[in-house]
Every structure is written in C-alpha cells, then in structure tokens.
Tab-separated table of C-alpha atoms in Angstrom:
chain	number	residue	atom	x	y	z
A	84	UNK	CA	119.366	96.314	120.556
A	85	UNK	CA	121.805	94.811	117.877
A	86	UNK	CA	124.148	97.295	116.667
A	87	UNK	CA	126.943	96.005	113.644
A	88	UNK	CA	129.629	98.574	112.079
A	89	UNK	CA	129.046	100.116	108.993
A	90	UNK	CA	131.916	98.728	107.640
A	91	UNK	CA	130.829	95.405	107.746
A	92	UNK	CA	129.541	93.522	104.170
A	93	UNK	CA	125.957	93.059	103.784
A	94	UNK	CA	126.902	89.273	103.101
A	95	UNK	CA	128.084	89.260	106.551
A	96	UNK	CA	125.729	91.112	108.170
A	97	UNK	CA	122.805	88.988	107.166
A	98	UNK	CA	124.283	86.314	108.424
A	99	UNK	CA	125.506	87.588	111.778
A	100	UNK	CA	121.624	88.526	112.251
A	101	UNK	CA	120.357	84.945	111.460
A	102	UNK	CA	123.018	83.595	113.573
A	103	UNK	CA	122.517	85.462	116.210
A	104	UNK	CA	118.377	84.359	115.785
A	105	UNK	CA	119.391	81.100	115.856
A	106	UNK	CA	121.036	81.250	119.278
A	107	UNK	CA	117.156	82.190	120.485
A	108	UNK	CA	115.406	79.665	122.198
A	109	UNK	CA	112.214	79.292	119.727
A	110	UNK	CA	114.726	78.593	116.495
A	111	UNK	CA	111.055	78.205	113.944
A	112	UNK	CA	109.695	81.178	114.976
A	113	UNK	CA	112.685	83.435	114.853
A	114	UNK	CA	114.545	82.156	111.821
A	115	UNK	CA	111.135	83.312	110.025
A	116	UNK	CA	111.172	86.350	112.255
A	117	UNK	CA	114.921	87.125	110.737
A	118	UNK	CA	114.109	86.513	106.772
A	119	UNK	CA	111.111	88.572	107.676
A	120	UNK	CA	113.469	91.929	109.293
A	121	UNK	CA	115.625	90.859	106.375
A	122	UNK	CA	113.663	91.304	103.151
A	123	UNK	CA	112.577	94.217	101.723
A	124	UNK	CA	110.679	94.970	98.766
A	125	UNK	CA	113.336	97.737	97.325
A	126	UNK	CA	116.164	94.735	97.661
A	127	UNK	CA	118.967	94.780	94.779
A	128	UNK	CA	119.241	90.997	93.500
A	129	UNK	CA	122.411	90.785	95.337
A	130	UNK	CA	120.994	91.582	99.153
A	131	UNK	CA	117.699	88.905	98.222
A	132	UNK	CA	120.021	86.499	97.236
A	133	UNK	CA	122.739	86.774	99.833
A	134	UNK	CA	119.553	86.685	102.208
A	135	UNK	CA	118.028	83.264	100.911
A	136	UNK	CA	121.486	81.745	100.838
A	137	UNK	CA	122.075	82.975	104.560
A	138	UNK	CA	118.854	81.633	105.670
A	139	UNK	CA	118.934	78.183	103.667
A	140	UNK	CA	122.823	77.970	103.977
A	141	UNK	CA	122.640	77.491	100.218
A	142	UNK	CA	124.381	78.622	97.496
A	143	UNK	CA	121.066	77.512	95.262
A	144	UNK	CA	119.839	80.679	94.173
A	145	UNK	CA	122.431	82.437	92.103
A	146	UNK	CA	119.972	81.422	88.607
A	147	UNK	CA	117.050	83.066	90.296
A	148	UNK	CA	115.712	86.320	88.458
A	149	UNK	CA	114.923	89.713	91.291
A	150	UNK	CA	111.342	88.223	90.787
A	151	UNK	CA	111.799	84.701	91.126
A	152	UNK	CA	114.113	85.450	94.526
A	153	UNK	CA	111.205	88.200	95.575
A	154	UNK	CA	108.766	85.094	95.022
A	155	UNK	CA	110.632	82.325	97.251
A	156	UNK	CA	110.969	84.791	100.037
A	157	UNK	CA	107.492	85.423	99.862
A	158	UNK	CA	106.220	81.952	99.242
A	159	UNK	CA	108.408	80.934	102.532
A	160	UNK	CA	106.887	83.790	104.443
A	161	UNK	CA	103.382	83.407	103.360
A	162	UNK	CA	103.586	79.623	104.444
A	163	UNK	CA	105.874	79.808	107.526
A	164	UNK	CA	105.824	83.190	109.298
A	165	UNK	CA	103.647	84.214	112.318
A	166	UNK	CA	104.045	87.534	112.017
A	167	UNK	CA	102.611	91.161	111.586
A	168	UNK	CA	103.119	91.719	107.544
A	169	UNK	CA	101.161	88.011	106.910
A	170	UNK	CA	98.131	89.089	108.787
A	171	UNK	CA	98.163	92.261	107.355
A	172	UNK	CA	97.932	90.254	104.091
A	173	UNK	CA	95.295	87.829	105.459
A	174	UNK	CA	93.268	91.078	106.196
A	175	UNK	CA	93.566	93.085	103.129
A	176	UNK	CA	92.252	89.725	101.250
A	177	UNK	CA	89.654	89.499	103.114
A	178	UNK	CA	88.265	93.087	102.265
A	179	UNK	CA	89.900	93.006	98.540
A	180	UNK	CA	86.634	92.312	96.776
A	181	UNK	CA	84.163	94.121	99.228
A	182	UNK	CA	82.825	97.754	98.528
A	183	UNK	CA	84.946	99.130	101.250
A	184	UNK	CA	88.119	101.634	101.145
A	185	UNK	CA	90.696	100.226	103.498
A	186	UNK	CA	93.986	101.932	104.635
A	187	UNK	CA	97.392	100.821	106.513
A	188	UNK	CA	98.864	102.439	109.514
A	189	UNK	CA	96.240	105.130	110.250
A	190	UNK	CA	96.910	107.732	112.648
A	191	UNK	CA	94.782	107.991	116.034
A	192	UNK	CA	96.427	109.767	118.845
A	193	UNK	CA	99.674	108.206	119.438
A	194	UNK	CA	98.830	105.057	118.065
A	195	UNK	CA	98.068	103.948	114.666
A	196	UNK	CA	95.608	101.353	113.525
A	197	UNK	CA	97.544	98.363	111.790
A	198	UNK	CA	94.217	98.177	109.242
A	199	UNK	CA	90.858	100.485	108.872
A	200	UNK	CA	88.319	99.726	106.789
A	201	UNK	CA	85.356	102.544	105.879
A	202	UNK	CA	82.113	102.280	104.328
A	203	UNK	CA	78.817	103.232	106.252
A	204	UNK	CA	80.641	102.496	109.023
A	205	UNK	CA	84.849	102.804	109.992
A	206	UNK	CA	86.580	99.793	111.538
A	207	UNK	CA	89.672	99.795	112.616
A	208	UNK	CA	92.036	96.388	113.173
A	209	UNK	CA	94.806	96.248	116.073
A	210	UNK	CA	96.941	93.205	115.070
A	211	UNK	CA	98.606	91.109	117.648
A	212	UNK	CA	100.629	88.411	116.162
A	213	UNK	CA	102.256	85.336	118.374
A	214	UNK	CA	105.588	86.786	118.473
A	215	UNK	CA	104.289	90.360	119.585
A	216	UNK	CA	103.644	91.593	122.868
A	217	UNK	CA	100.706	93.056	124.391
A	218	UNK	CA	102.338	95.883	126.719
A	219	UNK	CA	100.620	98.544	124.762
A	220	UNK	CA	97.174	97.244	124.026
A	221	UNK	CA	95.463	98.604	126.608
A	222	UNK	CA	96.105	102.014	125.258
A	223	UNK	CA	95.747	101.480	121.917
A	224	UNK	CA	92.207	100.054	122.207
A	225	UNK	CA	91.278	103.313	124.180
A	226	UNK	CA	92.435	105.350	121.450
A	227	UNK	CA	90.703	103.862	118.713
A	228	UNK	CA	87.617	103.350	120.522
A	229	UNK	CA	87.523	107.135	121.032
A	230	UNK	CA	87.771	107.682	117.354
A	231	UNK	CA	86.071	104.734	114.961
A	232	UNK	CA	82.936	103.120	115.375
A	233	UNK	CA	84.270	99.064	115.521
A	234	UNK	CA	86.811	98.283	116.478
A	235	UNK	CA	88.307	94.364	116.431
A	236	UNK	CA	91.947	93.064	117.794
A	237	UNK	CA	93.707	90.334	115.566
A	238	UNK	CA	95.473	87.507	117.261
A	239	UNK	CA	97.399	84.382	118.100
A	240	UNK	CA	95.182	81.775	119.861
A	241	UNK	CA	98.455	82.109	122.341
A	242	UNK	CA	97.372	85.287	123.226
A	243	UNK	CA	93.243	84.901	123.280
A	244	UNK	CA	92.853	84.611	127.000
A	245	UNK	CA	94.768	87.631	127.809
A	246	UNK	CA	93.312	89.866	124.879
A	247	UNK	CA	89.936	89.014	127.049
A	248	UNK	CA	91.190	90.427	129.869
A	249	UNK	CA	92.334	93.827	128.429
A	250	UNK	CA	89.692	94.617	125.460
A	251	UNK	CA	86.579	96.637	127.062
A	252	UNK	CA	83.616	94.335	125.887
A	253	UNK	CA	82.599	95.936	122.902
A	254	UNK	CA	86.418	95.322	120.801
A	255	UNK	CA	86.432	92.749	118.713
A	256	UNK	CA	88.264	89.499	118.431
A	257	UNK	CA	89.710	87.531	115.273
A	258	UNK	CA	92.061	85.018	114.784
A	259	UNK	CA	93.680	83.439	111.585
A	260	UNK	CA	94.705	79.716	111.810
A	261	UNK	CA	96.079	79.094	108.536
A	262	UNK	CA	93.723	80.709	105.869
A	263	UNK	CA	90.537	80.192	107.954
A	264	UNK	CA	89.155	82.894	109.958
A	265	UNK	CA	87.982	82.706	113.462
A	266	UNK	CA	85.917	85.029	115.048
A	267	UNK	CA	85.951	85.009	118.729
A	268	UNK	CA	83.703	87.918	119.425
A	269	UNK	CA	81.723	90.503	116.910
A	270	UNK	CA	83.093	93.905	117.674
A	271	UNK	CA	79.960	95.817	119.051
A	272	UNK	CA	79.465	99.781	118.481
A	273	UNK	CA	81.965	101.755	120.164
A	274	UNK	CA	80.448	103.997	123.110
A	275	UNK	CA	83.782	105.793	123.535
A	276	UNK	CA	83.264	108.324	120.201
A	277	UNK	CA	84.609	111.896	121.065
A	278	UNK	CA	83.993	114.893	118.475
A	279	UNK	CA	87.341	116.273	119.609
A	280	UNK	CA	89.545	113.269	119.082
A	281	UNK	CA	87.717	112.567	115.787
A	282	UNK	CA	88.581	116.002	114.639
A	283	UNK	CA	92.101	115.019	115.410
A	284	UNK	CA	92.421	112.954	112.328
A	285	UNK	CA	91.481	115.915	109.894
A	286	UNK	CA	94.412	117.450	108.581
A	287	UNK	CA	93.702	120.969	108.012
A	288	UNK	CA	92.582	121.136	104.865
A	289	UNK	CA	90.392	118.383	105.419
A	290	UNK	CA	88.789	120.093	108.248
A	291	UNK	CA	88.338	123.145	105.695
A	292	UNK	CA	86.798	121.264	103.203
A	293	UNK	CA	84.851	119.685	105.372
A	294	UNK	CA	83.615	122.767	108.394
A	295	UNK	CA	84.550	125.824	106.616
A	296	UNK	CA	86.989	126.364	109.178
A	297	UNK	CA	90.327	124.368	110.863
A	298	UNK	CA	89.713	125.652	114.524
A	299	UNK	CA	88.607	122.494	116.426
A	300	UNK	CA	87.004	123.817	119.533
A	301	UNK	CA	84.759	125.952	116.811
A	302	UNK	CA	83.583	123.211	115.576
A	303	UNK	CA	82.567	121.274	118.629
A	304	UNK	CA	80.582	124.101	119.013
A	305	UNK	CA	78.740	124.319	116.444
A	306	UNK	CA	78.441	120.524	114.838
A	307	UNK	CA	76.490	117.947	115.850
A	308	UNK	CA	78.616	114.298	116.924
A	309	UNK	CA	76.326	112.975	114.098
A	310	UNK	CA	78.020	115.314	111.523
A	311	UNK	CA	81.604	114.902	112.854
A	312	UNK	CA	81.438	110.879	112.198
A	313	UNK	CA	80.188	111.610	109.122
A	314	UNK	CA	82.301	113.863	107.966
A	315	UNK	CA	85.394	111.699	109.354
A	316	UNK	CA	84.002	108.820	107.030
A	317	UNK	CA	83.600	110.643	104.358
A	318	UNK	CA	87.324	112.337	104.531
A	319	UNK	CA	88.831	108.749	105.455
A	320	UNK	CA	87.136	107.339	102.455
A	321	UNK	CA	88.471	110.318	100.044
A	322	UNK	CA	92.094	110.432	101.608
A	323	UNK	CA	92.069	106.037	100.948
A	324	UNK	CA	90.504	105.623	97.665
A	325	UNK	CA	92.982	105.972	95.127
A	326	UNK	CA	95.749	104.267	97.241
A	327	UNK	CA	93.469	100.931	97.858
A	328	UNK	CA	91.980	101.156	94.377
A	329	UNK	CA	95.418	101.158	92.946
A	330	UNK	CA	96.088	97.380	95.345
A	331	UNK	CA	92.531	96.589	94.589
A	332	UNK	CA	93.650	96.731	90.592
A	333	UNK	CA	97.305	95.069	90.913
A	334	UNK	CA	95.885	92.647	93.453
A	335	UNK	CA	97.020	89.848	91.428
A	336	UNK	CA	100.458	91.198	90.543
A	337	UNK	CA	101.455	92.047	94.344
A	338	UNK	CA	103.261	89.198	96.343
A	339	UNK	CA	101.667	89.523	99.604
A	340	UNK	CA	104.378	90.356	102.410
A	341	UNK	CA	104.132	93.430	99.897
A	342	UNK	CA	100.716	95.053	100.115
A	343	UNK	CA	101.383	97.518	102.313
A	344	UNK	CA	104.608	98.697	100.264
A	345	UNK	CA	102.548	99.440	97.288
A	346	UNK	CA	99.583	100.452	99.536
A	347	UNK	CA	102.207	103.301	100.098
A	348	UNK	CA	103.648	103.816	96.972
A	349	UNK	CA	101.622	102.956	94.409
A	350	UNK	CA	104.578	102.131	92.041
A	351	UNK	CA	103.430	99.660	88.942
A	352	UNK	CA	104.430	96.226	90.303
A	353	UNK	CA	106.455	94.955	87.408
A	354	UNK	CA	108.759	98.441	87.846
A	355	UNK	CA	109.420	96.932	90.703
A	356	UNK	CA	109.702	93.290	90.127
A	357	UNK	CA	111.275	93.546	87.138
C-alpha cells in the first residue's frame, strides 16, 4: 500500500504516483492504470491539469477549460485503458437504448454486482478486466447466482481460460475487444435462486411495501419462490428507475469514465462540467 504525507503538494503527489507506476514492469498498462486512480469527476481545474501535465510531462494544458481537461482525460481513457470504469461504460451503452432499468454496484451478500440489468428477467454483470484479479470470483458468482436469474462475467481474453474453470456452467461469458462484443457463452437460468437470500436485498420498507410485513422467515413461509422473484424485480426496477432514466436522458452530455458518477448523483452534467 502507498502511503504519502499530508503535507505533501498535490503537484507532487501526482507525480510521485505516476513515477512510482512507471517503475512497474507493464509501463502501458499501468501509466493508464495511474491517470485512471488519478482523475476524478469532482477535480478542481488545477488537480486535472497538474494530472495531464504529470502524465504527458507537459506543460500543454494550462489554455484548457475544466471541460476541455475533463474531455482529454476521458478521450485518453476511453481509447487506452483496460480497466474496470471503461467496461462499465461499454456495458451501460450497450443497454442505453433498450427497455431495461440498469443499476451500478448492487448489493448481494458481501459482494456487489459491478452492473444489473432488470426487465422480465434480472441480470447481473461481474466485470473482470485484464489488470484485475480473479481471487474472489468464485464467491462472487455463488452469490449472485443465489439471488438473480442470469448471470454473465465480463472479461479480458487474458483471463477466458481461467474464468472457464471457475464459473458453474450456467454464468455467462463476454468479452469487449475494442467496441465489438464477444460472447463466449449465453448465461443460462440460474438454478441457485434462494427466497431467503433474495429477501436479503429488500430494505425494509421495500419488504413492507411489498409482503405487508419486514420479518423474512414470515415470509418464506407464507410466499411462493414465484412471488419472491417477482417481487425482487419489481422493487429493483422501482429503486433504479429514476437514477438510470436520469443517464438514459443526459446520455449524450456524460463523458463516459463518468456514468457511474452521475448514475449516483444525478447532478445536471453541465453543473458539473462547467
């Protein structure tokens, strides 16, 4: 873990982290890898611009407007980086204009689901990017094959042999090799579902809204597995809307290493930008 005193410039310290990239033996992957832990969307000018000169080692971008700088970071991430946040992109585009409510970062048990997507059915999205590791897959696919109906694993083609070897057989495989999609294997129904870990992902005034009553075991009881799943959809689908309507509406005014921050927020982009 990198640790740097607090009384050390931000100028400095964005350097001392792409320096210290540099030294790694894959230089491509991790100079992307540092603009990528570098950037945020809340930036002042100053920090995106001492950023881009740090990575460039140019002093080229003292003209550039918050949006202009907020663009050439994304542009160079969209193009060059391997990581997490530009699949996440790749996948919300490819649901954008399909009658689904999607979501990022959902909850199920101690794991979250990078992407979900509900309609008549839920499908959740596990992505595994080439500079990630898979240590934790194996328990991440259990969990969200005990709670969503499809479930598919997004990778590196680095990865693809070893993904095999941990999915159970009805997960899902993609990969993205530039903007083309690949898909490996069609995620099949999931024959994991449990009523109790479903139930799980109620908060309690879902489960009100939705049973009458918040006490799980109760509601095993007395509901069908049918009417749990259906229920779950339906409270997914309300919980989602608004927030993915809201990206669904700005789509064409949100730079995309950025979805998931206004996913979140749903702050008017220019407010932002601006």
């Amino acid at each position: 873990m990198l640790f740097i005193r607090g009384d050390v410039s931000e100028a400095k310290k964005i350097n001392l982290i792409f320096y210290l990239c540099n030294k790694k033996d894959s230089k491509s992957i991790m100079d992307y890898s540092a603009l990528a832990k570098s950037y945020n969307t809340l930036d002042y000018p100053y920090k995106l611009r001492e950023t881009l000169k740090a990575f460039y080692k140019s002093d080229d971008y003292n003209h550039l407007t918050k949006y202009e700088l907020i663009k050439t970071i994304n542009k160079t991430l969209i193009n060059n980086y391997e990581g997490e946040q530009v699949i996440k992109y790749k996948l919300a585009k490819e649901f954008i204009k399909k009658n689904y409510v999607a979501a990022f970062e959902v909850r199920a048990k101690n794991s979250r689901a990078d992407f979900l997507v509900i309609n008549g059915f839920t499908q959740s999205f596990e992505v595994k990017s080439k500079i990630d590791n898979l240590n934790r897959l194996g328990k991440q696919a259990s969990a969200y094959g005990d709670v969503f109906e499809f479930n598919t694993v997004v990778t590196d083609p680095i990865h693809l042999d070893a993904v095999k070897g941990i999915l159970p057989a009805h997960y899902g495989i993609w990969c993205f090799e530039g903007k083309k999609k690949i898909v490996y294997r069609e995620a099949k129904f999931s024959p994991n579902l449990c009523s109790r870990e479903q139930l799980c992902l109620f908060n309690k005034k879902e489960l009100y809204f939705h049973f009458n009553q918040t006490d799980i075991e109760l509601i095993v009881e007395r509901s069908s597995k049918e009417e749990i799943n259906a229920n779950l959809k339906a409270a997914l689908k309300k919980r989602y809307s608004a927030r993915w309507t809201f990206v669904q509406s700005n789509w064409g005014r949100i730079f995309p290493i950025d979805v998931q921050f206004f996913f979140n927020t749903n702050i008017r982009p220019e407010l932002i930008y601006s």
